[in-house]
XYZ file of C-alpha atoms in Angstrom:
724
model
C 117.288 46.910 144.954
C 116.717 45.840 141.135
C 115.830 48.170 138.409
C 112.417 48.153 136.551
C 110.400 49.771 133.364
C 106.844 51.063 133.576
C 104.661 49.116 132.443
C 102.779 51.352 129.351
C 99.082 52.046 129.413
C 97.041 50.951 127.516
C 96.637 53.700 126.809
C 100.352 54.696 126.253
C 101.358 57.394 124.078
C 103.751 56.096 120.463
C 106.592 57.814 119.325
C 108.912 59.397 117.282
C 112.121 60.480 117.615
C 114.301 63.611 115.234
C 117.575 62.566 115.617
C 120.883 65.423 113.582
C 124.278 67.179 114.278
C 123.741 66.818 117.854
C 120.214 67.922 118.452
C 117.103 66.014 119.383
C 113.777 65.741 119.358
C 110.843 62.913 120.947
C 107.319 63.997 120.453
C 104.891 61.253 121.854
C 101.912 60.698 119.957
C 98.868 60.210 122.670
C 95.964 58.314 121.258
C 93.770 61.436 121.202
C 94.727 64.334 120.591
C 97.944 66.486 118.948
C 102.073 65.191 119.669
C 103.274 66.357 122.110
C 107.348 66.904 122.669
C 108.769 65.119 125.243
C 112.172 66.554 124.990
C 114.147 68.995 122.460
C 117.134 69.731 123.094
C 121.002 68.058 123.931
C 120.543 64.406 121.588
C 120.256 61.736 123.674
C 121.549 59.109 121.916
C 119.909 55.719 120.332
C 116.398 55.352 122.865
C 114.705 52.473 122.703
C 111.132 51.816 123.119
C 111.510 50.606 127.394
C 114.253 54.351 126.911
C 111.065 56.009 125.584
C 108.507 55.012 128.438
C 110.630 55.753 130.952
C 111.013 58.757 129.825
C 108.475 59.801 130.127
C 107.907 58.953 133.584
C 110.857 60.465 134.922
C 110.514 63.441 133.561
C 106.486 63.667 134.297
C 105.136 65.640 137.758
C 102.560 64.853 139.629
C 100.102 67.696 139.370
C 99.543 70.725 142.194
C 97.161 70.847 144.762
C 94.581 73.554 143.152
C 95.412 72.196 139.787
C 93.951 70.196 137.298
C 94.168 66.404 138.523
C 96.485 65.065 135.018
C 99.960 66.761 134.324
C 100.065 68.814 132.187
C 102.071 67.806 128.946
C 100.780 70.853 125.952
C 100.656 69.824 122.529
C 102.243 71.262 119.547
C 98.940 73.819 119.778
C 98.056 74.213 123.827
C 94.227 75.041 124.052
C 91.921 76.189 126.964
C 90.004 73.129 126.082
C 93.859 70.295 126.799
C 93.652 72.696 130.617
C 96.586 75.058 129.135
C 96.043 78.371 130.914
C 98.669 80.465 128.829
C 98.586 81.728 125.576
C 96.958 79.543 122.620
C 98.928 78.001 120.104
C 96.095 77.791 117.917
C 93.012 80.768 118.077
C 89.761 80.374 115.652
C 86.100 82.035 115.152
C 83.293 81.183 113.189
C 80.349 83.693 113.330
C 81.036 85.443 116.226
C 82.548 82.410 117.877
C 85.906 81.152 119.148
C 85.962 77.680 117.587
C 88.717 75.014 119.822
C 89.253 71.785 117.255
C 89.078 68.562 118.629
C 91.872 66.496 117.295
C 91.808 63.298 115.505
C 95.552 62.754 114.937
C 96.352 60.336 112.090
C 99.917 58.027 112.279
C 103.023 60.139 111.587
C 104.652 59.866 109.076
C 107.933 59.639 109.335
C 111.060 60.801 106.680
C 113.583 57.485 105.517
C 116.400 60.047 107.110
C 114.153 59.883 110.407
C 114.673 64.157 110.292
C 111.444 64.988 109.364
C 107.326 64.063 110.585
C 104.688 65.298 109.949
C 101.856 64.868 111.276
C 97.903 65.211 109.819
C 95.217 66.074 112.475
C 91.419 66.734 112.192
C 87.981 67.374 113.372
C 85.308 66.051 110.774
C 82.959 67.460 112.414
C 83.931 71.538 112.117
C 85.044 70.681 109.114
C 89.286 70.966 109.535
C 92.370 69.113 108.443
C 96.271 70.774 110.649
C 99.135 69.489 108.527
C 102.470 69.502 111.518
C 105.853 69.416 110.166
C 108.445 68.801 112.589
C 111.457 69.299 110.654
C 115.531 69.149 111.580
C 117.904 70.758 108.587
C 121.623 70.911 108.852
C 122.862 72.213 111.505
C 120.661 70.660 113.374
C 118.145 74.227 113.138
C 114.565 73.153 113.686
C 111.777 73.577 111.689
C 108.529 73.114 112.979
C 105.802 74.569 110.436
C 101.722 74.248 110.533
C 99.199 74.996 107.973
C 95.288 75.125 108.095
C 92.899 74.325 106.206
C 88.225 74.288 105.473
C 86.867 70.900 104.354
C 85.488 72.227 100.795
C 81.247 70.561 102.796
C 82.660 72.667 105.242
C 79.403 74.668 107.060
C 81.383 78.652 107.459
C 83.917 80.297 107.076
C 87.187 79.957 109.987
C 88.929 83.239 111.108
C 92.364 82.813 111.669
C 93.477 85.003 114.455
C 96.528 83.312 115.955
C 98.408 79.758 114.582
C 101.919 79.617 116.752
C 105.053 77.208 117.161
C 105.666 76.714 120.475
C 108.017 74.476 121.974
C 108.957 72.968 125.735
C 111.870 74.773 127.164
C 113.184 73.308 130.596
C 112.581 75.330 133.573
C 116.567 76.664 134.154
C 116.003 78.750 130.447
C 114.534 81.401 133.532
C 116.756 84.412 131.872
C 115.875 85.969 128.075
C 117.510 87.342 125.988
C 115.032 90.037 122.867
C 116.272 92.263 120.427
C 115.086 96.755 120.529
C 116.118 98.923 117.844
C 115.429 102.212 115.703
C 116.612 104.008 113.262
C 120.428 102.929 111.940
C 120.567 101.521 115.759
C 119.273 97.838 114.333
C 119.253 94.709 116.444
C 120.178 95.905 119.829
C 120.385 92.592 123.007
C 119.060 93.041 125.988
C 119.075 90.784 128.568
C 117.341 89.890 131.827
C 115.273 87.436 133.661
C 112.845 84.956 132.593
C 109.308 87.229 133.146
C 106.563 84.877 134.974
C 103.964 84.774 133.114
C 102.735 84.903 129.448
C 104.141 86.584 127.667
C 103.864 88.347 123.705
C 106.852 90.508 121.874
C 105.272 91.872 118.769
C 105.629 93.489 115.887
C 102.615 95.935 114.367
C 104.724 97.892 111.562
C 104.144 95.642 108.236
C 107.083 94.897 108.441
C 110.066 92.973 110.850
C 110.754 96.977 112.246
C 113.797 97.958 113.218
C 112.654 97.309 116.508
C 112.554 93.837 115.778
C 112.244 91.007 118.280
C 114.437 89.585 115.652
C 115.339 86.384 117.785
C 113.850 85.010 121.319
C 116.643 83.019 123.519
C 116.113 81.706 126.897
C 119.087 80.781 128.721
C 120.160 78.864 132.761
C 122.260 82.216 133.608
C 123.007 85.050 130.891
C 124.239 83.958 127.224
C 127.552 83.626 127.517
C 129.497 83.284 123.415
C 131.297 80.077 124.166
C 129.407 78.466 126.620
C 126.561 77.685 128.531
C 122.525 76.346 127.153
C 120.879 77.820 124.962
C 116.808 77.961 123.507
C 116.602 80.120 121.137
C 113.116 81.139 117.804
C 112.566 82.762 115.011
C 110.811 83.369 112.435
C 110.936 83.762 108.945
C 108.351 86.397 108.456
C 109.695 89.690 106.574
C 105.989 91.754 108.725
C 104.122 91.177 110.920
C 105.063 89.248 114.087
C 104.981 87.195 118.198
C 106.838 86.041 119.676
C 106.052 83.864 123.047
C 107.064 82.839 126.052
C 105.031 81.794 128.931
C 106.759 80.931 132.359
C 103.955 79.858 134.527
C 104.072 77.412 137.828
C 102.461 74.685 137.333
C 103.141 73.730 133.153
C 107.183 73.715 131.172
C 107.578 76.962 129.677
C 106.946 77.364 126.417
C 108.950 79.825 123.731
C 107.106 79.790 120.076
C 106.839 82.833 118.243
C 103.921 83.556 114.545
C 102.638 85.950 112.684
C 100.647 88.504 113.970
C 97.345 88.225 111.994
C 93.897 91.298 112.683
C 90.977 89.950 112.941
C 89.525 89.516 109.653
C 93.035 89.671 107.919
C 93.038 85.554 107.146
C 89.511 84.714 106.450
C 89.157 80.618 105.248
C 86.553 79.386 102.945
C 85.068 75.744 102.295
C 88.290 74.728 100.805
C 90.955 77.042 101.285
C 93.680 76.346 103.149
C 96.689 79.200 104.659
C 99.833 78.216 106.107
C 101.936 80.077 109.274
C 105.440 80.984 109.131
C 107.904 78.636 109.701
C 108.921 79.197 112.982
C 113.136 78.305 113.333
C 113.964 76.666 116.658
C 117.788 76.102 118.100
C 119.500 75.024 121.036
C 122.760 74.673 121.271
C 125.005 73.598 124.257
C 127.889 75.591 123.121
C 126.953 79.165 123.838
C 125.730 81.346 121.490
C 128.045 81.067 119.034
C 127.021 77.534 119.202
C 123.345 79.194 118.101
C 125.234 80.995 115.140
C 126.402 77.603 113.487
C 123.131 75.993 113.470
C 121.448 78.307 111.468
C 125.236 79.691 109.415
C 124.747 76.017 108.929
C 121.200 75.486 107.503
C 121.103 78.357 105.440
C 124.647 78.050 103.630
C 123.487 73.993 102.747
C 119.674 75.629 100.807
C 119.705 76.122 97.414
C 119.660 79.278 96.259
C 122.014 80.312 99.228
C 124.935 82.007 96.991
C 126.859 80.129 95.604
C 129.558 82.475 93.970
C 131.949 84.817 95.187
C 130.336 88.063 96.801
C 131.713 90.701 94.753
C 133.218 93.950 96.724
C 130.015 96.831 96.369
C 130.405 100.605 94.933
C 126.453 102.060 96.263
C 126.328 105.562 94.470
C 123.527 107.206 97.877
C 125.829 108.668 99.720
C 128.259 109.623 96.585
C 125.620 111.906 94.592
C 121.626 110.911 96.605
C 119.907 112.557 94.346
C 121.691 114.627 91.862
C 122.455 112.374 88.906
C 125.770 114.158 86.504
C 125.593 111.424 84.246
C 129.683 112.229 83.593
C 130.330 112.370 87.771
C 128.738 108.850 87.706
C 130.528 107.605 85.384
C 133.670 108.426 87.292
C 132.295 107.164 89.752
C 132.356 103.988 88.002
C 136.201 104.356 86.608
C 137.746 104.620 89.574
C 134.870 102.082 90.888
C 136.180 99.868 88.841
C 140.588 100.375 89.073
C 139.557 100.177 92.927
C 138.632 96.223 91.546
C 135.236 97.049 93.106
C 133.150 93.994 90.722
C 129.282 95.366 91.619
C 128.573 98.777 90.408
C 124.626 99.537 91.423
C 123.144 103.546 90.701
C 121.157 103.787 94.065
C 117.522 106.191 94.351
C 117.085 109.720 91.864
C 117.798 107.968 88.292
C 113.472 107.548 87.844
C 110.595 109.969 86.861
C 110.972 113.527 88.445
C 113.079 112.259 91.094
C 114.810 115.012 91.635
C 114.268 114.427 96.104
C 111.888 112.060 97.444
C 108.682 113.865 97.927
C 107.607 112.471 93.999
C 108.188 110.177 91.080
C 107.830 106.322 93.207
C 105.776 104.066 90.901
C 106.586 106.021 87.874
C 109.699 102.903 86.721
C 110.779 104.577 83.125
C 113.991 106.716 83.504
C 114.409 109.819 83.653
C 115.319 111.815 80.088
C 115.694 114.936 81.686
C 118.330 113.568 83.734
C 119.435 110.696 81.478
C 119.254 111.797 77.838
C 120.407 108.579 76.928
C 119.596 106.464 79.017
C 120.921 104.130 81.949
C 121.713 101.837 78.305
C 125.360 103.550 78.131
C 126.015 104.107 82.074
C 125.012 100.194 81.886
C 126.621 99.600 78.858
C 130.588 101.029 80.947
C 130.357 99.549 84.199
C 129.995 95.560 82.492
C 132.379 96.565 80.240
C 134.810 98.166 83.001
C 134.985 94.132 83.938
C 131.309 95.562 86.785
C 128.559 93.919 87.662
C 126.333 96.207 86.992
C 123.150 97.101 89.827
C 119.843 99.337 90.246
C 117.915 100.677 93.570
C 113.522 99.982 92.889
C 111.238 100.968 96.355
C 108.809 98.753 93.743
C 106.213 97.823 96.884
C 106.323 102.119 97.781
C 104.257 104.737 95.187
C 104.720 108.667 95.916
C 100.956 110.962 94.938
C 103.155 113.323 92.955
C 103.319 109.982 90.608
C 101.697 109.044 86.896
C 100.949 106.453 88.652
C 99.094 107.724 92.198
C 96.970 109.843 89.657
C 95.955 107.467 87.124
C 95.481 104.904 90.009
C 94.927 106.257 92.636
C 92.565 103.065 94.118
C 95.639 101.044 94.016
C 96.842 102.230 97.198
C 97.350 99.965 100.453
C 95.455 102.762 103.305
C 91.856 103.484 103.086
C 90.393 105.390 100.801
C 89.135 108.427 103.104
C 92.472 108.024 104.466
C 95.005 109.538 102.493
C 96.518 112.286 102.146
C 94.914 113.136 105.118
C 96.315 112.226 108.674
C 99.632 113.744 107.652
C 101.399 110.817 110.163
C 100.308 108.158 107.773
C 102.063 108.773 105.077
C 106.435 109.256 105.658
C 109.148 110.534 104.141
C 105.797 111.418 102.059
C 105.625 108.020 100.021
C 102.558 105.379 100.592
C 102.283 102.068 99.870
C 101.008 100.690 96.593
C 98.537 97.511 97.346
C 100.630 94.118 94.967
C 97.853 92.377 96.287
C 95.887 93.663 93.614
C 97.243 91.635 90.353
C 96.537 94.368 88.053
C 99.048 96.040 90.520
C 101.161 93.822 90.989
C 101.597 93.135 87.344
C 101.787 96.445 86.411
C 105.428 96.550 88.752
C 106.751 93.588 87.165
C 106.536 94.629 83.828
C 107.698 97.859 84.574
C 111.306 96.605 87.180
C 111.940 93.114 83.749
C 111.629 95.078 81.179
C 114.834 97.115 81.971
C 115.714 94.565 83.367
C 116.056 93.236 79.634
C 116.275 95.728 78.566
C 119.564 96.491 80.744
C 121.616 93.611 81.636
C 120.440 94.886 85.133
C 123.002 92.576 87.923
C 121.411 93.003 90.840
C 118.164 94.663 92.636
C 118.855 97.169 95.671
C 114.978 96.248 96.758
C 114.132 98.735 99.439
C 111.009 99.756 101.496
C 110.912 102.771 103.975
C 108.215 102.427 105.971
C 105.716 101.362 107.940
C 102.659 100.090 106.930
C 100.008 102.204 108.954
C 96.700 100.709 108.573
C 97.008 99.086 105.972
C 94.071 97.946 104.047
C 93.156 95.357 100.907
C 89.869 95.159 100.181
C 88.944 97.424 103.264
C 90.562 94.481 105.638
C 93.790 94.144 107.272
C 95.658 93.995 104.360
C 99.397 93.301 105.406
C 99.723 89.382 105.015
C 98.152 89.369 101.595
C 100.771 92.321 101.116
C 103.606 90.819 101.868
C 102.974 87.059 100.150
C 102.460 89.322 96.732
C 106.154 90.416 97.374
C 107.926 87.480 97.591
C 105.739 86.289 94.783
C 107.180 89.743 93.676
C 110.496 89.265 94.002
C 110.083 85.235 92.910
C 108.525 85.991 89.899
C 111.502 88.723 88.915
C 114.579 85.759 89.745
C 112.854 83.129 87.273
C 111.938 85.716 84.725
C 116.302 86.596 85.184
C 117.829 83.710 86.162
C 120.793 85.622 88.130
C 119.656 88.505 89.690
C 120.446 88.833 93.056
C 117.787 90.997 94.930
C 119.209 92.941 98.108
C 116.472 93.471 100.843
C 117.065 96.420 102.134
C 114.077 98.622 104.367
C 115.192 101.990 104.938
C 118.749 99.363 107.264
C 118.352 96.624 108.867
C 114.579 97.018 109.381
C 113.784 93.464 107.492
C 116.385 91.183 107.397
C 114.738 87.592 108.968
C 114.306 84.172 106.568
C 111.509 85.170 105.250
C 112.574 87.064 102.722
C 115.962 85.454 102.427
C 113.790 82.424 100.804
C 114.400 84.564 97.905
C 116.911 87.606 97.984
C 120.216 87.204 98.434
C 121.385 90.092 100.873
C 120.296 92.557 103.650
C 121.061 95.781 104.393
C 122.481 95.452 107.598
C 121.781 99.849 108.376
C 121.389 102.466 107.782
C 124.182 103.771 109.478
C 127.282 103.218 108.213
C 129.055 104.239 111.346
C 132.086 101.756 111.790
C 131.400 101.890 115.216
C 127.667 101.566 115.266
C 128.235 98.502 113.087
C 130.681 96.983 115.070
C 126.850 95.263 116.841
C 125.334 95.593 114.332
C 127.614 93.388 112.333
C 127.365 90.961 115.502
C 124.022 90.643 115.975
C 122.327 90.137 112.419
C 125.757 87.109 112.478
C 123.809 85.425 114.943
C 121.660 84.698 112.364
C 122.935 85.511 108.986
C 126.461 84.443 107.617
C 128.560 87.369 106.745
C 128.088 86.183 102.714
C 124.976 87.984 102.934
C 125.239 91.079 105.633
C 125.747 94.631 103.116
C 128.269 95.569 105.138
C 129.714 98.971 102.977
C 132.940 101.605 104.642
C 131.104 105.334 104.923
C 132.756 108.233 104.139
C 134.979 109.693 107.528
C 131.764 111.824 108.859
C 129.380 109.719 109.003
C 125.605 111.171 107.210
C 123.982 109.441 110.522
C 125.769 109.744 112.950
C 128.584 113.040 112.548
C 131.393 111.329 113.669
C 134.589 110.972 112.434
C 136.582 107.397 111.639
C 140.166 106.979 110.985
C 140.442 104.902 106.814
C 141.673 101.362 108.572
C 139.239 101.375 111.146
C 136.872 101.604 108.774
C 137.968 99.551 106.281
C 138.661 96.758 108.900
C 134.419 96.616 109.949
C 133.669 96.489 106.073
C 135.366 93.425 105.282
C 133.310 90.399 107.940
C 130.867 91.648 105.516
C 129.913 91.309 102.625
C 131.645 94.445 101.778
C 131.864 97.209 99.789
C 131.772 101.597 99.704
C 128.513 103.808 99.874
C 131.051 106.585 99.500
C 131.941 109.234 96.486
C 135.879 107.598 96.061
C 136.302 110.004 93.495
C 136.975 113.211 97.520
C 139.843 110.078 97.863
C 143.304 111.828 97.527
C 146.270 109.123 95.609
C 146.679 107.774 99.149
C 143.765 106.791 100.180
C 143.067 105.196 96.827
C 146.579 103.145 96.742
C 144.476 101.928 100.342
C 141.561 100.864 99.315
C 143.507 98.914 96.535
C 145.504 97.066 98.962
C 141.900 96.153 100.681
C 140.467 95.478 97.350
C 142.728 92.988 97.045
C 142.732 91.735 101.011
C 139.078 91.574 100.636
C 139.433 89.145 97.325
C 141.871 87.032 99.525
C 140.398 86.441 102.580
C 136.936 86.385 101.862
C 136.868 82.086 100.820
C 137.579 82.250 104.485
C 135.163 84.062 106.201
C 132.466 83.623 103.716
C 132.178 80.294 104.213
C 134.224 79.677 107.837
C 132.654 78.861 111.775
C 132.010 82.217 112.723
C 132.773 82.821 116.861
C 133.677 85.384 119.042
C 135.440 85.900 122.257
C 133.231 85.977 125.508
C 135.741 89.639 126.661
C 135.711 91.443 130.125
C 135.834 95.005 128.905
C 132.834 96.352 127.662
C 134.928 98.474 124.837
C 136.512 95.529 123.985
C 134.323 93.856 120.143
C 135.524 90.590 118.881
C 134.575 88.637 115.620
C 136.143 85.740 113.565
C 136.374 83.661 111.029
C 137.485 79.511 110.969
C 137.852 77.561 108.292
C 135.561 74.434 108.825
C 139.157 72.360 108.347
C 141.104 74.529 111.455
C 143.159 75.141 108.350
C 143.416 79.900 109.068
C 141.513 82.083 110.589
C 140.620 85.160 110.420
C 139.560 87.940 113.508
C 138.884 91.929 114.046
C 140.395 92.763 116.972
C 138.123 96.628 118.210
C 137.171 99.382 119.879
C 133.685 101.070 120.165
C 135.691 103.356 123.009
C 138.256 103.455 125.583
C 139.447 100.087 126.989
C 139.512 100.138 131.001
C 142.986 98.572 131.341
C 146.019 100.239 130.228
C 147.166 96.710 130.056
C 144.424 95.085 128.356
C 143.298 91.565 128.835
C 144.400 88.689 126.894
C 141.442 88.538 123.794
C 141.901 84.611 122.545
C 141.737 83.319 119.467
C 138.869 80.514 119.187
C 137.851 77.617 116.641
C 141.361 76.331 115.830
C 142.589 72.751 115.916
C 144.402 71.679 119.472
C 147.011 70.600 117.875
C 148.039 72.216 115.082
C 150.835 75.136 114.811
C 149.254 78.267 113.443
C 151.720 81.811 112.564
C 149.468 84.787 113.413
C 149.870 88.387 111.914
C 148.398 91.968 111.433
C 146.842 92.565 108.188
C 147.625 96.592 107.501
C 146.381 96.119 103.944
C 143.469 98.549 105.195
C 145.801 100.453 106.553
C 147.685 101.287 110.657
C 145.329 101.047 113.355
C 146.591 103.437 116.870
C 147.686 102.690 120.354
C 149.326 104.030 123.407
C 152.884 103.528 124.541
C 152.914 100.243 124.532
C 153.542 97.579 121.837
C 153.573 94.001 122.564
C 156.777 91.636 121.866
C 154.604 89.891 119.096
C 153.361 92.419 117.410
C 156.133 94.315 117.025
C 158.223 91.166 116.186
C 155.351 91.598 112.938
C 154.441 87.812 113.823
C 153.698 85.029 116.750
C 153.699 81.113 116.435
C 151.920 78.984 118.317
C 149.194 76.235 119.300
C 145.867 76.049 118.838
C 145.196 75.454 122.146
C 147.021 78.272 123.170
C 146.213 80.731 120.656
C 142.378 79.923 122.737
C 143.582 79.485 126.239
C 146.038 81.514 127.334
C 145.624 84.325 123.871
C 147.572 86.866 121.967
C 147.977 89.756 124.859
C 146.543 93.005 122.740
C 148.265 97.625 123.375
C 146.027 99.306 124.523
C 144.625 100.438 121.140
C 142.573 103.753 121.314
C 138.708 104.215 120.951
C 136.786 103.109 117.645
C 140.879 101.389 116.251
C 141.050 97.413 115.122
C 143.580 95.292 114.275
C 143.099 92.091 111.633
C 144.300 89.346 112.820
C 144.837 86.657 110.064
C 146.538 82.278 111.837
C 147.277 80.508 108.940
C 148.566 76.141 109.720
C 152.179 76.167 109.732
């Protein structure tokens, strides 16, 4: 039999192929309408024109009985008018009637390096222009971004109800993983069969929220750490979102995400445009660690990624709360410097009338009743001690008991007749300041910027402690305008003060996406400093964010959020694998604990170049009480792992722990770094551990692993492997 290549039809599509770092995107450009994604996933190699035609034919399907006559190829923005029966990618309204554009696309513009393509499509009759860009970034992460424009001569405004990015995935990807959570228990994964039909997971909190979907992933089976295919999407947007899947019996499966818009929230007049947030898509042939590698590589390659070593932090919140005694805070700073802290952050309680959480927000002026000499002496002393100085703000919020609210009650992001009633509208008795109002934004910018300049502030802990409830800007839904104003405010502050860093904190990890990280330099993963809870919170935050971007602090022995009491060694080992610090009154520590903290500070400084540049690795373990988190140097010369328990291990002889990612043929010395203190376990100690170290090839460490002791609950070993 002779193989033949199908002859393209006269109206056959043209093609664009993007390839980078093991990923390929194949776009078909039909004669009419928007491009169609023929393939997104593993790199298919160099493809000829004949290969692309054959790919189309090989992947096509016959129409099933009871369906449309033509085989379906969903476009970048599938619509009902295309015969798409799932969730539309684009939903517009004009004059109260749905508007369904008929697009005519121009020839695509492909970047010279072959990593990006932009498509411009027009509907002249409707007066609409759509600009769609697909770009493969370092690591093979795929960004999809859409911008909608209304022509200057258009007859009437257009209301945008949805503009979502969605890509096809193979039907075999029939297992769904999503995320949920609550305060102090963020980033909780849930895996199960992909529901049939069109599914939308949405957040309506005005911020992503503690129950943020965070990531939507599809796989052929329950995802594993080190093997198996995964297709995932994350929306770079720090507010309301829709994560979507479409699993239909007669169509390709779609996976996507977009900003959630309320009716009337985005209305484009003639000459206006609106850019949807970028959706980031990651394909992996190496399990969840492969997804992580794509996100981490991309984030570390961005020019705004922090380039200086991530300082060891002490934040004063759990040390003093609202009890700001200048002498005590100064002694705390001096103790921190002796331990080896490099950034000292004064938390909530320093501004006018702020003796509790019921007043003062919006008045970013130092309270002379508490700080009679201002914050200048503290900032000067912190800098003289060789530390950076940081300060807490909550710029988006306002207390009704504040000079700002009394002077400008109309600046609130709420309907006037809804303040202060009903009682359920406030949270911590605080409300939201409408930063989309230029005068409100200018006021906050002026007050915060003045303090940054006066005190030489190096770091802002930017908090956001409540959901937005029925947010109203000029009588319309205001989440989109507020979010864009906030991101612009952060960017303006950093432009005015080069070197200033910002942490995104939102009552913990309720705003920790790639959108806020366009302007922020790290995120606060959770208000829980319970190291047992932190093991999973940090692991799943680290699914997308590299450890240098994730604040991970050591709290006091008994956690304020759970009441659980934990050993210092366990708390230190957990903090080590992030952007480390302390949230603790270290003045209360006896001398022996101060010595341990000082040793830990030295260990962190030694290992952070490895942890904060290394490849994240995990081990698929059977025991649900065991956690293994590691980082391996890019050249494979070294690796660090924490092996931790969150409960009682199932077996008296635990499973060996495999250390992945090292060079198979290199030999490594593995030892326990006990600067954090000694872990505790049962009566039997594995011989290699009793000897203090072992030397083995990387292949043995990855395949056979190391026998660990039967660690007690909430215990951890820090393993350090170095090539010999």
